[in-house]
Each structure stands twice: as C-alpha cells, then as structure tokens.
Coordinates of C-alpha atoms in Angstrom, one line a residue:
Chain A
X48 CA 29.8 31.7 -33.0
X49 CA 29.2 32.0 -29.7
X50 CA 28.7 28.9 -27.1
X51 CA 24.6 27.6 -26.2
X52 CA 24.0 28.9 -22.7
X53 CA 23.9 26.3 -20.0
X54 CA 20.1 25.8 -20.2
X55 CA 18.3 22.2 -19.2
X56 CA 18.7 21.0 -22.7
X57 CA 22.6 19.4 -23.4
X58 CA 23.5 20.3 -20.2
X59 CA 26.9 17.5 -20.3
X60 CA 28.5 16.1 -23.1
X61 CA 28.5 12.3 -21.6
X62 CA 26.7 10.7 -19.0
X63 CA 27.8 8.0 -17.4
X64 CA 25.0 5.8 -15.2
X65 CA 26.8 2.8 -12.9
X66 CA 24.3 0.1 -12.4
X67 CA 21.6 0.2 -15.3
X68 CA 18.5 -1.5 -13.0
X69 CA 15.3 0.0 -12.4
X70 CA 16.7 3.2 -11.4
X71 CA 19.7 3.6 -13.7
X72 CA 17.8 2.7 -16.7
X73 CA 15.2 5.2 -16.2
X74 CA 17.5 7.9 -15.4
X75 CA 19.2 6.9 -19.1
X76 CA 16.0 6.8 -20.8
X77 CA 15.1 10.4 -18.9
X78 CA 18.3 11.8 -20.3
X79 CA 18.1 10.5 -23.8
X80 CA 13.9 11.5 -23.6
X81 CA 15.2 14.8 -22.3
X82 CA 18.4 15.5 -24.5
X83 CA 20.4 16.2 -21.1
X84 CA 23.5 14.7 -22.2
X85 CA 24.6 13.8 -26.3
X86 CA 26.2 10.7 -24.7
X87 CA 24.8 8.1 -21.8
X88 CA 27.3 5.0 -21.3
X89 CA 25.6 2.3 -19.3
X90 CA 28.2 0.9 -17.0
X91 CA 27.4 -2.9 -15.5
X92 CA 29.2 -5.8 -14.8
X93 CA 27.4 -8.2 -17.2
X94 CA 28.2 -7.5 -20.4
X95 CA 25.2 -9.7 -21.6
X96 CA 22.5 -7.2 -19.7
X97 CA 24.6 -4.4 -20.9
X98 CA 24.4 -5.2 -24.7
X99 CA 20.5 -5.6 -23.8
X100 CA 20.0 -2.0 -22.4
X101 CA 21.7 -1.1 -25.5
X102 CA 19.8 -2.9 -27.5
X103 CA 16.8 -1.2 -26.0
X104 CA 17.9 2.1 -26.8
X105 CA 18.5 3.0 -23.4
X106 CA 22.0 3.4 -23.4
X107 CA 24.2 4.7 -26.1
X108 CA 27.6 2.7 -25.3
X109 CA 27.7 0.0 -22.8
X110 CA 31.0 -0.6 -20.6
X111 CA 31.8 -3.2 -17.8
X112 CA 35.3 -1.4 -17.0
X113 CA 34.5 1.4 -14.8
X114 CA 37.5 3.6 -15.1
X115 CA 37.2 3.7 -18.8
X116 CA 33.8 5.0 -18.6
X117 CA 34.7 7.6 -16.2
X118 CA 37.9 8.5 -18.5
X119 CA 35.5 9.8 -20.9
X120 CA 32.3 11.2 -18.7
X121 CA 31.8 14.7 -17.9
X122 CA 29.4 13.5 -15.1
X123 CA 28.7 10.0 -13.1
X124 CA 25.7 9.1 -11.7
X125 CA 26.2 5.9 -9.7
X126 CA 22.9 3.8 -9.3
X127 CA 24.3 0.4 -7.2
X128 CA 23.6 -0.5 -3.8
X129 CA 24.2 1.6 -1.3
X130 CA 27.3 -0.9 0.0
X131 CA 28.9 -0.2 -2.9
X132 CA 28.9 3.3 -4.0
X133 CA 31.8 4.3 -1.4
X134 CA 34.4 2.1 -3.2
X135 CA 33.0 2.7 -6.7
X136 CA 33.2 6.4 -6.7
X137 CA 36.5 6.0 -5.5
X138 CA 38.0 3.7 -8.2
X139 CA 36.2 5.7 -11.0
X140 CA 37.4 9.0 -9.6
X141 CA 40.8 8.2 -9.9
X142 CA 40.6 7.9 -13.3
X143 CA 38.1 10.6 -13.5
X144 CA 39.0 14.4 -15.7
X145 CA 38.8 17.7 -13.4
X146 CA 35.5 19.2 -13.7
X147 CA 33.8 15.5 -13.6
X148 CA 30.6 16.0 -11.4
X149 CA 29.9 12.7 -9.5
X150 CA 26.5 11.6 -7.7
X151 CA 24.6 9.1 -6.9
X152 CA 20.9 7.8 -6.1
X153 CA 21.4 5.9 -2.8
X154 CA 18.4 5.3 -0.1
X155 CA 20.9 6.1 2.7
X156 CA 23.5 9.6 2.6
X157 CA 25.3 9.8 6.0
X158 CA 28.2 6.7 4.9
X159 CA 28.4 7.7 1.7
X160 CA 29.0 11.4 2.2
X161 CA 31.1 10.8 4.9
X162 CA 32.8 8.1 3.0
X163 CA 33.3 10.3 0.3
X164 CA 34.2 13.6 2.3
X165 CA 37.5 13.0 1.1
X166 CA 40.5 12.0 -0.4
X167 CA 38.9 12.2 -3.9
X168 CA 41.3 13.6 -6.6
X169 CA 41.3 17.5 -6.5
X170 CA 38.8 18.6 -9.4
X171 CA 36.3 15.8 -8.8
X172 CA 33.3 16.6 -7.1
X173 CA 30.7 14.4 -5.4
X174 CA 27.4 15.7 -4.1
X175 CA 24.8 12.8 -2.5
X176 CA 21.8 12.5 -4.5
X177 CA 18.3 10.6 -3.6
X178 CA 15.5 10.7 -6.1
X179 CA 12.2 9.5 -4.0
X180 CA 11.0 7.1 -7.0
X181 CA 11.4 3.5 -7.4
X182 CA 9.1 0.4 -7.0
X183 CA 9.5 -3.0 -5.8
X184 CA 9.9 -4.1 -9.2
X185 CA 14.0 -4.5 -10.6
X186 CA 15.4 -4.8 -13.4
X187 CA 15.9 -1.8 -16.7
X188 CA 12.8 -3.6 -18.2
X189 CA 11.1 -1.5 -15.8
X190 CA 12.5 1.5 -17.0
X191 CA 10.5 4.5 -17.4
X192 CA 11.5 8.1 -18.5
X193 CA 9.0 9.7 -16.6
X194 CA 9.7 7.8 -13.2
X195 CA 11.6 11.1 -11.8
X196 CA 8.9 13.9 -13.4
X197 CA 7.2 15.4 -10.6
X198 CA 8.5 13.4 -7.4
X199 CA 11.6 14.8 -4.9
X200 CA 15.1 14.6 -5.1
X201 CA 16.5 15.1 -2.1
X202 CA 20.3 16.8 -2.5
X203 CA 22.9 16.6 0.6
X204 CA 25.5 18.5 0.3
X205 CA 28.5 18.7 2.4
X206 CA 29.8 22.1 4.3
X207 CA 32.7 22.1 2.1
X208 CA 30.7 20.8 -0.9
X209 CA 31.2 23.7 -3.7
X210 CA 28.2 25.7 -4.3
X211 CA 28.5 25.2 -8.3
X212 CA 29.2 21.5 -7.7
X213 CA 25.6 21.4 -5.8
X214 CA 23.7 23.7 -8.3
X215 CA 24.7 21.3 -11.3
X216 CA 23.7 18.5 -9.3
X217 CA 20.5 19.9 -8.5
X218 CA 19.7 21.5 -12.3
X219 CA 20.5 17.9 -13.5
X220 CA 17.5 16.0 -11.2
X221 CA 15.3 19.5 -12.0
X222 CA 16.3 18.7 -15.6
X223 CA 14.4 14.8 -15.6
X224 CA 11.5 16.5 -14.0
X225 CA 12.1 16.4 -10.0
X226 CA 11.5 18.7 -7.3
X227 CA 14.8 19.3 -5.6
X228 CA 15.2 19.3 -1.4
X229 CA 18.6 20.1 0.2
X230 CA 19.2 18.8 3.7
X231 CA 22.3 17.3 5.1
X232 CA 23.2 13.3 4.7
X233 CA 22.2 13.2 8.7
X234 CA 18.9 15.2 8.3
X235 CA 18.0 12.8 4.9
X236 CA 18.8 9.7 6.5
X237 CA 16.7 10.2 9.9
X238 CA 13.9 11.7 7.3
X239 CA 14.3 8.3 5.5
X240 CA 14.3 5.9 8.4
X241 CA 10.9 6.8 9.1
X242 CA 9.4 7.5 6.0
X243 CA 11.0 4.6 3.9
X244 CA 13.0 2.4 6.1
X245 CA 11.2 1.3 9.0
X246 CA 7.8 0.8 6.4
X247 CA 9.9 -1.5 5.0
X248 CA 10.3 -3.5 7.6
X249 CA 6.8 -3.1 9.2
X250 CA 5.7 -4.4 5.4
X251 CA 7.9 -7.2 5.3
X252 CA 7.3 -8.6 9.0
X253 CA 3.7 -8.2 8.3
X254 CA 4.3 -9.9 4.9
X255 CA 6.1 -12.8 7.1
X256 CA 3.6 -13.9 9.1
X257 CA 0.7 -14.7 5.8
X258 CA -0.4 -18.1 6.0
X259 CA -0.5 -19.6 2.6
X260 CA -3.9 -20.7 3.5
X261 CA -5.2 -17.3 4.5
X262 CA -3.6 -15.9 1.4
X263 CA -7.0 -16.1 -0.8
X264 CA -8.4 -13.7 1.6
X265 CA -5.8 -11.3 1.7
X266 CA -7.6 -8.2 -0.5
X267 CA -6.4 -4.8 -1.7
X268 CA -5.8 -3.9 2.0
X269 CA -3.0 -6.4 2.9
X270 CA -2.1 -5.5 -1.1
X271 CA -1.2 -2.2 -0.5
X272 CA 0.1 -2.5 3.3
X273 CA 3.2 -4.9 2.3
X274 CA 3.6 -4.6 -1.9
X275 CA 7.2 -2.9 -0.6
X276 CA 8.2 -5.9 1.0
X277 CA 8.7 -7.0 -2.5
X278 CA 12.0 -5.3 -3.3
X279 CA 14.9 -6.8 -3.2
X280 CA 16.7 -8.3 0.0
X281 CA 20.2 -8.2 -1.2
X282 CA 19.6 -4.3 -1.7
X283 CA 17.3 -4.1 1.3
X284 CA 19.4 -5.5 3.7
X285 CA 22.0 -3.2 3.0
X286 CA 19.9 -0.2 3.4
X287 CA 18.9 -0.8 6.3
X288 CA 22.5 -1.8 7.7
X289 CA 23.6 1.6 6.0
X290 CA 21.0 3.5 8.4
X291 CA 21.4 1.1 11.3
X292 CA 20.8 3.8 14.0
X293 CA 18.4 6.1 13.4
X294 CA 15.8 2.9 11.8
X295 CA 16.6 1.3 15.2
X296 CA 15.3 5.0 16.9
X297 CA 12.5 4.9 14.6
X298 CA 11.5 1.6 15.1
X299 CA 11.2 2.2 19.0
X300 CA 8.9 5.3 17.9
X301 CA 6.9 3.2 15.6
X302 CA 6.9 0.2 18.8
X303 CA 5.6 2.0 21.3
X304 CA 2.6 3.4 18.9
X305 CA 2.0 -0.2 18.0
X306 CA 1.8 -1.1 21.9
X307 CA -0.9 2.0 22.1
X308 CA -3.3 0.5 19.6
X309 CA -2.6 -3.2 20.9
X310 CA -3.3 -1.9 24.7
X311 CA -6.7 -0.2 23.6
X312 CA -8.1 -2.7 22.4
X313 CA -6.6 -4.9 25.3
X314 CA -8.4 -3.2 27.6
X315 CA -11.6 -2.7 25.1
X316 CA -11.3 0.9 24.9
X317 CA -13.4 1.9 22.2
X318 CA -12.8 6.0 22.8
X319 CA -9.0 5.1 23.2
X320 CA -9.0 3.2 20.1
X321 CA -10.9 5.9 18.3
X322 CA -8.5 8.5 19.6
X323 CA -5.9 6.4 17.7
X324 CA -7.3 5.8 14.7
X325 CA -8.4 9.1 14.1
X326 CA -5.2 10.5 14.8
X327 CA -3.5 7.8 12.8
X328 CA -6.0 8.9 9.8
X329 CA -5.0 12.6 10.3
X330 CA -1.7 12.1 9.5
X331 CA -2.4 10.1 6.8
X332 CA -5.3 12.0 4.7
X333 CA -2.2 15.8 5.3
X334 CA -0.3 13.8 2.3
X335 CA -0.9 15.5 -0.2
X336 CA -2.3 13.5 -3.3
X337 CA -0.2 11.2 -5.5
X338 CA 0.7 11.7 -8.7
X339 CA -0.3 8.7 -10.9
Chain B
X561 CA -47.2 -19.4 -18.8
X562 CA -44.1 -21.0 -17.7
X563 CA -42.5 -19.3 -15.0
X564 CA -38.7 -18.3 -15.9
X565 CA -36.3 -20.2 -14.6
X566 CA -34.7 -18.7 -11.2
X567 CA -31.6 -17.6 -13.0
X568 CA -28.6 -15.1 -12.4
X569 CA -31.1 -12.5 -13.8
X570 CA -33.8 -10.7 -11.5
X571 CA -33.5 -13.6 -8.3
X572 CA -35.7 -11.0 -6.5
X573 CA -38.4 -8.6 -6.5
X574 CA -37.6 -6.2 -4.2
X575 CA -34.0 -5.8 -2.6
X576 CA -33.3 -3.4 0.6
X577 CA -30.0 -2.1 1.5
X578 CA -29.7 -1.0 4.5
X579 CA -26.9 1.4 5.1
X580 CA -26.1 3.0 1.6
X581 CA -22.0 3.9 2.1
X582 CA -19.4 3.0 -0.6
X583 CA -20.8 -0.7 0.1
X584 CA -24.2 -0.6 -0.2
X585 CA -24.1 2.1 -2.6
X586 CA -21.7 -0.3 -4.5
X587 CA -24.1 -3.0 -4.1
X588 CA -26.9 -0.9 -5.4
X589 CA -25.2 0.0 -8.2
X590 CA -24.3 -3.9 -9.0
X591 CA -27.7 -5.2 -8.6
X592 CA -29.5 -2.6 -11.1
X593 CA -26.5 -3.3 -13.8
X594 CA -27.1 -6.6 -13.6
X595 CA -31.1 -6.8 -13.1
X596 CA -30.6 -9.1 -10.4
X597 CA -34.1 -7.6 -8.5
X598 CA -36.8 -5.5 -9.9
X599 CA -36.9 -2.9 -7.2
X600 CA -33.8 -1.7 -4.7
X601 CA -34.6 0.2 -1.9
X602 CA -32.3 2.3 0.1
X603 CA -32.5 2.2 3.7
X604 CA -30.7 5.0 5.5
X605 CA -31.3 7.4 8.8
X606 CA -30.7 11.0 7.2
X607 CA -33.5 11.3 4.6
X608 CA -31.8 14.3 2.9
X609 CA -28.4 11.5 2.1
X610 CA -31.2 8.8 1.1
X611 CA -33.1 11.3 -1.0
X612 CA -29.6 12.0 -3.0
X613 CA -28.7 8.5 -3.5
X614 CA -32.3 8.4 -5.4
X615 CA -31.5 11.0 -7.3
X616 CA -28.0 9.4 -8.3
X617 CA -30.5 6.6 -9.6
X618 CA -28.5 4.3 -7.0
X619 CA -31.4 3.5 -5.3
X620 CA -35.4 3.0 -6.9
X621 CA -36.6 3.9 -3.6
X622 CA -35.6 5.6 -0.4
X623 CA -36.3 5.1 3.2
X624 CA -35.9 5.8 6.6
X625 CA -38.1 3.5 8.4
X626 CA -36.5 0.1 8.7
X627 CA -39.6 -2.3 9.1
X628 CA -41.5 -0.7 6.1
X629 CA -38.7 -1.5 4.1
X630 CA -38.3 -4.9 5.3
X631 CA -42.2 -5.6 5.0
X632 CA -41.9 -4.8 1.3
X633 CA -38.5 -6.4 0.8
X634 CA -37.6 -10.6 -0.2
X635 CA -33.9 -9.9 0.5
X636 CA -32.5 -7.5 2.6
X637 CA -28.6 -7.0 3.2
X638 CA -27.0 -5.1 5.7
X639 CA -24.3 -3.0 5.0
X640 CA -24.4 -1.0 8.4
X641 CA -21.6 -0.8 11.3
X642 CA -20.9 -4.5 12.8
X643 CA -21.7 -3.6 16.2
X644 CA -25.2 -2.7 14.8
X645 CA -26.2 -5.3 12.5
X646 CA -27.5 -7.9 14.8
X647 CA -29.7 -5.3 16.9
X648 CA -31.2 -4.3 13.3
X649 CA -31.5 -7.1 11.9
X650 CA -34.0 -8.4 14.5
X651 CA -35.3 -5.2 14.4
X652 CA -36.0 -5.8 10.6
X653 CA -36.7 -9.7 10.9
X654 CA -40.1 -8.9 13.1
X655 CA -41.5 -6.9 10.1
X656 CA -40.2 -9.4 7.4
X657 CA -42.5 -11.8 5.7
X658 CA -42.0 -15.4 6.0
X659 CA -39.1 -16.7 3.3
X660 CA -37.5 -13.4 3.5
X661 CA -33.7 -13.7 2.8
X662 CA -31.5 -11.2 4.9
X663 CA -27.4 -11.2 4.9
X664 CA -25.0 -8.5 5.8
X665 CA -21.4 -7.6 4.4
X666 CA -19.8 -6.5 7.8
X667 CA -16.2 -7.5 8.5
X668 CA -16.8 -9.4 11.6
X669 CA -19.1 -12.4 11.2
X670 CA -18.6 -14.3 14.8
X671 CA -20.5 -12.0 17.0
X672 CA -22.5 -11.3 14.1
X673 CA -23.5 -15.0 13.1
X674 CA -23.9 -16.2 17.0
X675 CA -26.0 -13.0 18.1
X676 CA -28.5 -13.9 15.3
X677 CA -28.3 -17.8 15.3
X678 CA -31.7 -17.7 17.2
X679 CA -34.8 -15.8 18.1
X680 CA -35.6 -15.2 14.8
X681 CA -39.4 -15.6 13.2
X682 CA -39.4 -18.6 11.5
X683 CA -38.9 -18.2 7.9
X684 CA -36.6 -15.6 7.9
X685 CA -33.4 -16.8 7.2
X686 CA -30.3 -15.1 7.9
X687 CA -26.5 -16.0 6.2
X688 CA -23.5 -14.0 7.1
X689 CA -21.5 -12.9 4.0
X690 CA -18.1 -10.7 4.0
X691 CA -17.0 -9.2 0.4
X692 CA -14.0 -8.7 0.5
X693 CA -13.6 -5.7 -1.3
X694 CA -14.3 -1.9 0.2
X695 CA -11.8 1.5 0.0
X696 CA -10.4 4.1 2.6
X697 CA -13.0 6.2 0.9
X698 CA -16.4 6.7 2.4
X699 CA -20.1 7.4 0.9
X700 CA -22.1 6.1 -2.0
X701 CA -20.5 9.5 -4.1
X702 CA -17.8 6.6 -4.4
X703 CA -20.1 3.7 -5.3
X704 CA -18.8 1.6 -8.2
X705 CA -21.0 -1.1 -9.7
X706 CA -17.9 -3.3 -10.4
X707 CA -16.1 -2.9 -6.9
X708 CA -17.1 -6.8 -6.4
X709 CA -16.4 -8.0 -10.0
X710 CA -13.4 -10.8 -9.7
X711 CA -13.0 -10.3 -5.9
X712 CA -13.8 -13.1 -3.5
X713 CA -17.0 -13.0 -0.9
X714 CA -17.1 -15.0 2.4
X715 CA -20.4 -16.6 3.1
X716 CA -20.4 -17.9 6.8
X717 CA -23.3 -20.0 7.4
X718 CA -24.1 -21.8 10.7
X719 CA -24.6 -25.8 11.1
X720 CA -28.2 -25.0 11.4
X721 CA -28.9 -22.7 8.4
X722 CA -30.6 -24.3 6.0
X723 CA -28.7 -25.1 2.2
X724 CA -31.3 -23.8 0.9
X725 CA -30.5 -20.0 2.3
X726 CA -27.2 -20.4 1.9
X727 CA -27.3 -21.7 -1.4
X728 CA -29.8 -18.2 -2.3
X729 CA -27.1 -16.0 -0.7
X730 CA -24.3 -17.8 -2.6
X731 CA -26.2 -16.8 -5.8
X732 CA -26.6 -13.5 -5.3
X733 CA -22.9 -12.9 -4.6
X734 CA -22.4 -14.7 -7.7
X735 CA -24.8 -12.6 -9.5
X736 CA -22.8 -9.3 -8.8
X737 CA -19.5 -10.9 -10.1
X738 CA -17.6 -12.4 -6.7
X739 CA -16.0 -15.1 -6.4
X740 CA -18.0 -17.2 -3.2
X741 CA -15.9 -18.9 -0.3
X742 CA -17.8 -20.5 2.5
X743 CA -16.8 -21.0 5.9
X744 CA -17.2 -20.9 9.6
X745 CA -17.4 -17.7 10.8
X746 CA -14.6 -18.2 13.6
X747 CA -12.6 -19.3 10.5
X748 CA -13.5 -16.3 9.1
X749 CA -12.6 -13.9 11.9
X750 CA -9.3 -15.9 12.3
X751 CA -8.4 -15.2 8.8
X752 CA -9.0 -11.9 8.6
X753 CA -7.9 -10.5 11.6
X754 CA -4.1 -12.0 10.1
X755 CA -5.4 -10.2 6.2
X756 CA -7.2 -7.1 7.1
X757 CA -7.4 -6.5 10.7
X758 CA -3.8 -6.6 12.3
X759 CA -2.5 -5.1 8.7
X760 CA -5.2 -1.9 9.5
X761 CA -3.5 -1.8 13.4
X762 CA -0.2 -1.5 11.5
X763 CA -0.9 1.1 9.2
X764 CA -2.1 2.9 11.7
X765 CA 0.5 2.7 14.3
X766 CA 2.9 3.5 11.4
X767 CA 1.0 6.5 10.2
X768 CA 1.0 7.9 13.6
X769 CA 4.5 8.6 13.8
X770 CA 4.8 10.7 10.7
X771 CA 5.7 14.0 11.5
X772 CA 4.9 17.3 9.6
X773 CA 8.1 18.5 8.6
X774 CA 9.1 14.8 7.4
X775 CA 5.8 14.4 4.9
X776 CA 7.1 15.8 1.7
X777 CA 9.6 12.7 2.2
X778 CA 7.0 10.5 2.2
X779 CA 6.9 8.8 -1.3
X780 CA 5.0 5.7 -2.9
X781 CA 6.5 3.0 -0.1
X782 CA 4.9 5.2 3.0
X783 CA 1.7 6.0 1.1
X784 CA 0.9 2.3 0.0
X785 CA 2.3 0.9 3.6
X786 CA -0.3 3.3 5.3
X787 CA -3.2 4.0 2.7
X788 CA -5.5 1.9 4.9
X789 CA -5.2 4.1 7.9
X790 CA -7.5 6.8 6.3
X791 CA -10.2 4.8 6.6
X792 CA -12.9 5.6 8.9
X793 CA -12.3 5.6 12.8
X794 CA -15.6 4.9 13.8
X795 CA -16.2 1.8 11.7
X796 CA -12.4 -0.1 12.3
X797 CA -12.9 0.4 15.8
X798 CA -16.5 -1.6 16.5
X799 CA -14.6 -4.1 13.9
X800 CA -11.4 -4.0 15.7
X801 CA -13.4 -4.6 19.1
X802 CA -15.8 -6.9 17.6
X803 CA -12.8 -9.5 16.8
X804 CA -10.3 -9.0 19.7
X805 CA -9.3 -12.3 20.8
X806 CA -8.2 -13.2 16.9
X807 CA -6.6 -9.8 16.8
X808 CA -4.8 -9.4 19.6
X809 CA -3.5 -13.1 18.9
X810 CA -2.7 -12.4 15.4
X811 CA -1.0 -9.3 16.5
X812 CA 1.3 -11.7 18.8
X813 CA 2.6 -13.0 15.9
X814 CA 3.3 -10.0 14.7
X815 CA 4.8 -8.7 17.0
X816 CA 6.9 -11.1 17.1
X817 CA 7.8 -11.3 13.8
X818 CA 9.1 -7.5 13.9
X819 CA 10.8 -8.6 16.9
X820 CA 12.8 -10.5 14.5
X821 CA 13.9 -8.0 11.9
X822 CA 14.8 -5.8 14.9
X823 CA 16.8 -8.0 16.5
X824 CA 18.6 -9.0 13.2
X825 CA 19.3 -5.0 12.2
X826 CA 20.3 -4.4 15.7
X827 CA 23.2 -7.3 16.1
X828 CA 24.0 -6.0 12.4
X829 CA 23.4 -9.7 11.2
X830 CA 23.3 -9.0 7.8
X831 CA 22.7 -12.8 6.4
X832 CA 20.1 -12.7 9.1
X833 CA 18.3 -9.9 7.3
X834 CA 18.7 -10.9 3.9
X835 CA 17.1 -14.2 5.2
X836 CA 13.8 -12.8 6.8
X837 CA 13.7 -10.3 4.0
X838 CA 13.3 -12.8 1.6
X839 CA 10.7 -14.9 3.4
X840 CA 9.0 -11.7 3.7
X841 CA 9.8 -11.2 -0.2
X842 CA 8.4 -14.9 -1.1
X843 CA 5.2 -14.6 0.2
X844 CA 4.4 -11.2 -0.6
X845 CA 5.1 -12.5 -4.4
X846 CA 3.1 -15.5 -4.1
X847 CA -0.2 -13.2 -3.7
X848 CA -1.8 -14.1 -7.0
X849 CA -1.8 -10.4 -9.2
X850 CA -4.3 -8.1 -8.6
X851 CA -7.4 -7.1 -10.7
X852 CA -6.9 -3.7 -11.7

C-alpha cells in the first residue's frame, strides 16, 4: 500500500498546543474541525483547566509536563505570552524527536527568533508564527474553529531557517484557513507596532481617562475606539516590553499627528482640520472590508 | 367625540425633518413605524436626493423650501450640520405657527442652545436634543428605523424653556425607543467632547499614520480603534470647532494620559504598565454591554 500524499488533511500525527487560552484552544478545535493532526495534546499548567478543555472536546490528551508532551509531538505550537516562549521552546526542544517542527503564535518576532536562532538540538526546527486573530476576550471558552479562516498569518523565517521547515509551517496556518505573509521578525514587529501595538495603547489611555459619570454617554464610538483596551495587562505589558523600540518610534509618529489635529483646531483652522480628517478617512475607508 | 388621549401614538400631525442623512432618514423611518405623526416631511436642498427618499417611502412628502415646510409642520427637527442649525432654525421659526415644537439632533448643543435662547417668535419653542446614536456611514440609503431603539438621547433645555416643551421633546424621543437624559448643554458638550469628540481626534490621528504597504497587517484591533475616522470630514470638523474649549481640554487629559504609558514603556517599568493597563482594562469593562 502505498503512503497518503502530504495533502492539508492528516498533515502530523500529534499536535501539541502550549497554552490552551483563546488562541490555543481555537487552534485545537481548528485542527480537530479540520482533521490536521490524529492527535492534539493540550499542554497547561493547571491541570484543573486542562481536564476542562478536554472535557470540551477540544483537546484529545491533556498534559502539564511539557517535555513529555513534546517526547511524543511531531509538531509544537506554543501559544503563551510572548515572555515566555524563548525558555519554553527551549526546555521542550530538548526533549523534542528530530523532525519535530516547532512554532508559535506570539504578537512580537524579533526576541523570539533571535532568542531562538540557536542552540536548539540539531533536528528541531523553529519557524515564528503570528496569526492576525484574537479578541480582547481570554480564556478556551472563547474558542472558535473558524477564528484563523480567512485572516493573515504572518510567517518570519530566519536566513538559515530551512526552506522545508518554513513550507510546513506555512501549509499548517494555510491548513486552519489563513492567508500566509512571510517577512522577517524585524519587518513583522515594526509592521505590528503600528498596526496593533501603539492602538493599544492609544485605546487604553483613551480608555483611562472615562469618567464613570460620563460613562452613560459613552456610545458605539468610544465602543469601538478602546474595546482593545480590554485584553489582558499581564500579556499586554509584555508585548509591548517585547517590541519596546520600534512602539516607542511609532508612538512619536502617531504624537506628532495627534499634535496636528490638536494645533488645528487650536488655531480654529477649519480647512487645516478638514485636510486632516479627510486624510485620516482616506486611510481608513483603503482597508479593505472585514470579514464577519 | 372624545379626543384621544395624547399618547406615545401619533403626538403630531405633521413632522419635518430637515436634513434627511443616516439621522434624519433614521428618524423618518422611526416615526412612520411607530405612527408617532400623521405626515413626515423631508426637508432637503437637492430635490433629485429628496425626491428618492420619497420614493424609498422614508419621507410622505418632499421639500426644498424650508419655510413652507415649517408653515405646514407642529414639530420640526433638525438633523443638519451644527454650524448651521441655529441660522435655519430662525430661518424656519419666522414661518412657524405659534405652539410649533422644533429640536435638533446635532452633536454640539452649547453654541447651538445659546445662539437660539432668544429672538424667537413667541410660541415657538425650541429644546436641544443629542441621540446618541449615528455610524461612519453617510445618507438615508443607510437609514434604520431602530438605530435609536435602547440608546440614550440628551435633551438640553435652557432655565427658561418652558416644562412644557421639554416635556413634548422628551416624549417624542421616548416614542422612537431612546432612552432620555436631560442636562445642561455645557454639561453636555463637556461630556461628550471626553465620549465622542477627543475619541474621533484619536482615531484620526492614529489612522493617519497607517501606511500602504503595512495595511494587510491591519486586523480587528486597528479597524475597531480607527472605524470612526471614516466618518465625514465636513461634519466632525464644524463639530470639532463648535466645542473647542471642552475638546482641547479634554484632549489635555489625554494627552497626558498617553504621556503616561509612554513614559512607563520607555523606562521599561513593567509593573508600571501592567498598572495603567489595567486601569485602562477596568473601565473599558465597566461600559455596560452593548445592544447589538
């Protein structure tokens, strides 16, 4: 008999997904929903929340001993917080088979690549990952199998990344339903600062300063403008420690278009402040529509 | 005969809207679903726009000359441009009959509310009102007879308007499904500078800096953070102008509140971060849920 072709169905015997919250949960239930692996093993700390993803069906084993996970995984997909993944990828590798494909779904690339350029056990691989999905909600409750379908992964390879390593990387996100970028770890992380990173922080200072007796009038506008600065601080803060530098260039881009709004209308400038807006609307109506 | 009762249903004859945009088209829509006037007429410059709306079955009747529409009219609400409501409204108030009831739904009641606090005929009585609900998108092809079911309006009557007014204006807000507050209109304009007027600044400073070759990075986080910012340029900048002191002092506090993060991120003060984050966090999550 021969061997099924490596197609997008079965593509690894066993999954493993470290950290089973909003993301890793939906990347197990994309798996299962999409047959990519015969095997996903949930991998937490608290075996409590672990027997409950199981329970749920979103996991097939659950494990709170990393190594022994990786022992039996033919890939790793490590969904933790991003000052975390360095240090996990290295204790799992060690215990990791050759041919074990590692990745993971971090906000921030340059430390971890560079964390991980080397020193990792000849035969393991590990690509950076970043699927552009999420929500300011936490938790595998959230989980949903579709989160990935239709949205961008972005890929960042190394220069001495293998080409094979980086193709099986990027069939796995194509295989839950994403749209795959490549770019380098630097390239991502600037990309992110300003696309991600410093709207986090924008949201969450403009979030800061609502009076809880203006709150009743704060309508789908003021909705929409912070909703982000609901995630969570813990992994938050760490993002944007991860990505110190180019959030603080960003930052001093988006600064000095807030002082050109703030001096128009200063100065009363309604042709200024039109100028502005209209500009500002530009931008904003090229993104192309959302998927729902 | 007895005459009916002055209920929720049919309060008035004849209703104008003046200015028929996602607003007044909205309101339109609300008042024939719920019968609250015999008659709306649509009052609008471009006759060929008007004549649609007609046809849509918005509108009973169109037209373009204001004081024919207000001779004809016991209620007449402005849904124009602030930094043209008070000019047409006196316009309008010189053709009304006496006990005529005319409000407005701009976004800006202090200028409004003080530029039309006198020289009015006598019995026509004017009442600021604000609903707070509204889109990016423009034109009654978006109109949606429950856009102010469950959201709150803002009536903002003077010392010397009478209860009686107010109390008719209240109603009617009522009668299309909102939820009334009432309160001076420099409390108004102080409020909503912080909840819709500084967040508009900041989506549009934030939108400005996207660039091209960094929008198909741009996922749910940017989109929500900025989807304000496609609103009309014309309209947010007579608004923006029209309550500058509260803006510019709301934006202070803004300012200073991203001051804060920055600082934080910059001196890498991680407990810092996590600190403002979550302040940011607690009262984004003490909004009350939104309607869907």
């Amino acid at each position: 008999m021969s061997q099924p072709a490596e197609g997008v169905a079965t593509q690894f015997a066993t999954i493993a997904i470290v950290g089973v919250g909003l993301i890793g949960g939906s990347l197990a239930a994309a798996i299962k929903r999409r047959s990519l692996a015969r095997t996903v093993i949930g991998v937490g700390r608290d075996a409590v929340r672990m027997a409950k993803a199981r329970e749920r069906g979103l996991i097939d084993e659950a494990a709170t001993h990393l190594g022994q996970a990786a022992a039996s995984s033919d890939m790793l997909i490590f969904c933790t917080p991003v000052d975390r993944i360095v240090s996990q990828v290295r204790e799992a590798a060690a215990a990791c088979r050759s041919g074990t494909l590692v990745t993971d779904a971090g906000s921030v690339k340059g430390t971890i690549c560079a964390g991980l350029a080397s020193g990792l056990p000849a035969g393991v691989g590990f690509v950076g990952s970043h699927p552009l999905a999420g929500s300011e909600k936490q938790g595998f409750e959230y989980a949903d199998a579709e989160l990935f379908q239709g949205r961008v992964c972005v890929v960042t390879p190394l220069p001495a990344s293998p080409r094979q390593a980086i193709d099986r990387v990027r069939r796995f996100w194509e295989g839950v339903g994403s749209t795959v970028l490549e770019m380098s770890p630097e390239d991502h992380d600037r990309a992110l600062a300003a696309t991600s990173h410093v709207p986090h922080v924008v949201a969450a200072a403009l979030a800061a300063i609502l009076d809880a007796d203006k709150a009743p009038l704060a309508a789908s506008g003021f909705r929409d403008a912070t909703r982000i600065a609901a995630g969570d601080p813990e992994l938050w803060s760490a993002i944007l420690l991860a990505n110190r530098d180019s959030i603080l260039s960003s930052l001093q881009n988006y600064e000095h278009s807030l002082r050109k709004f703030h001096e128009a209308l200063a100065a009363r400038d309604a042709q200024r402040l039109k100028e502005l807006l209209l500009a500002a609307k530009s931008k904003r109506d090229g993104l192309v529509a959302e998927r729902n």
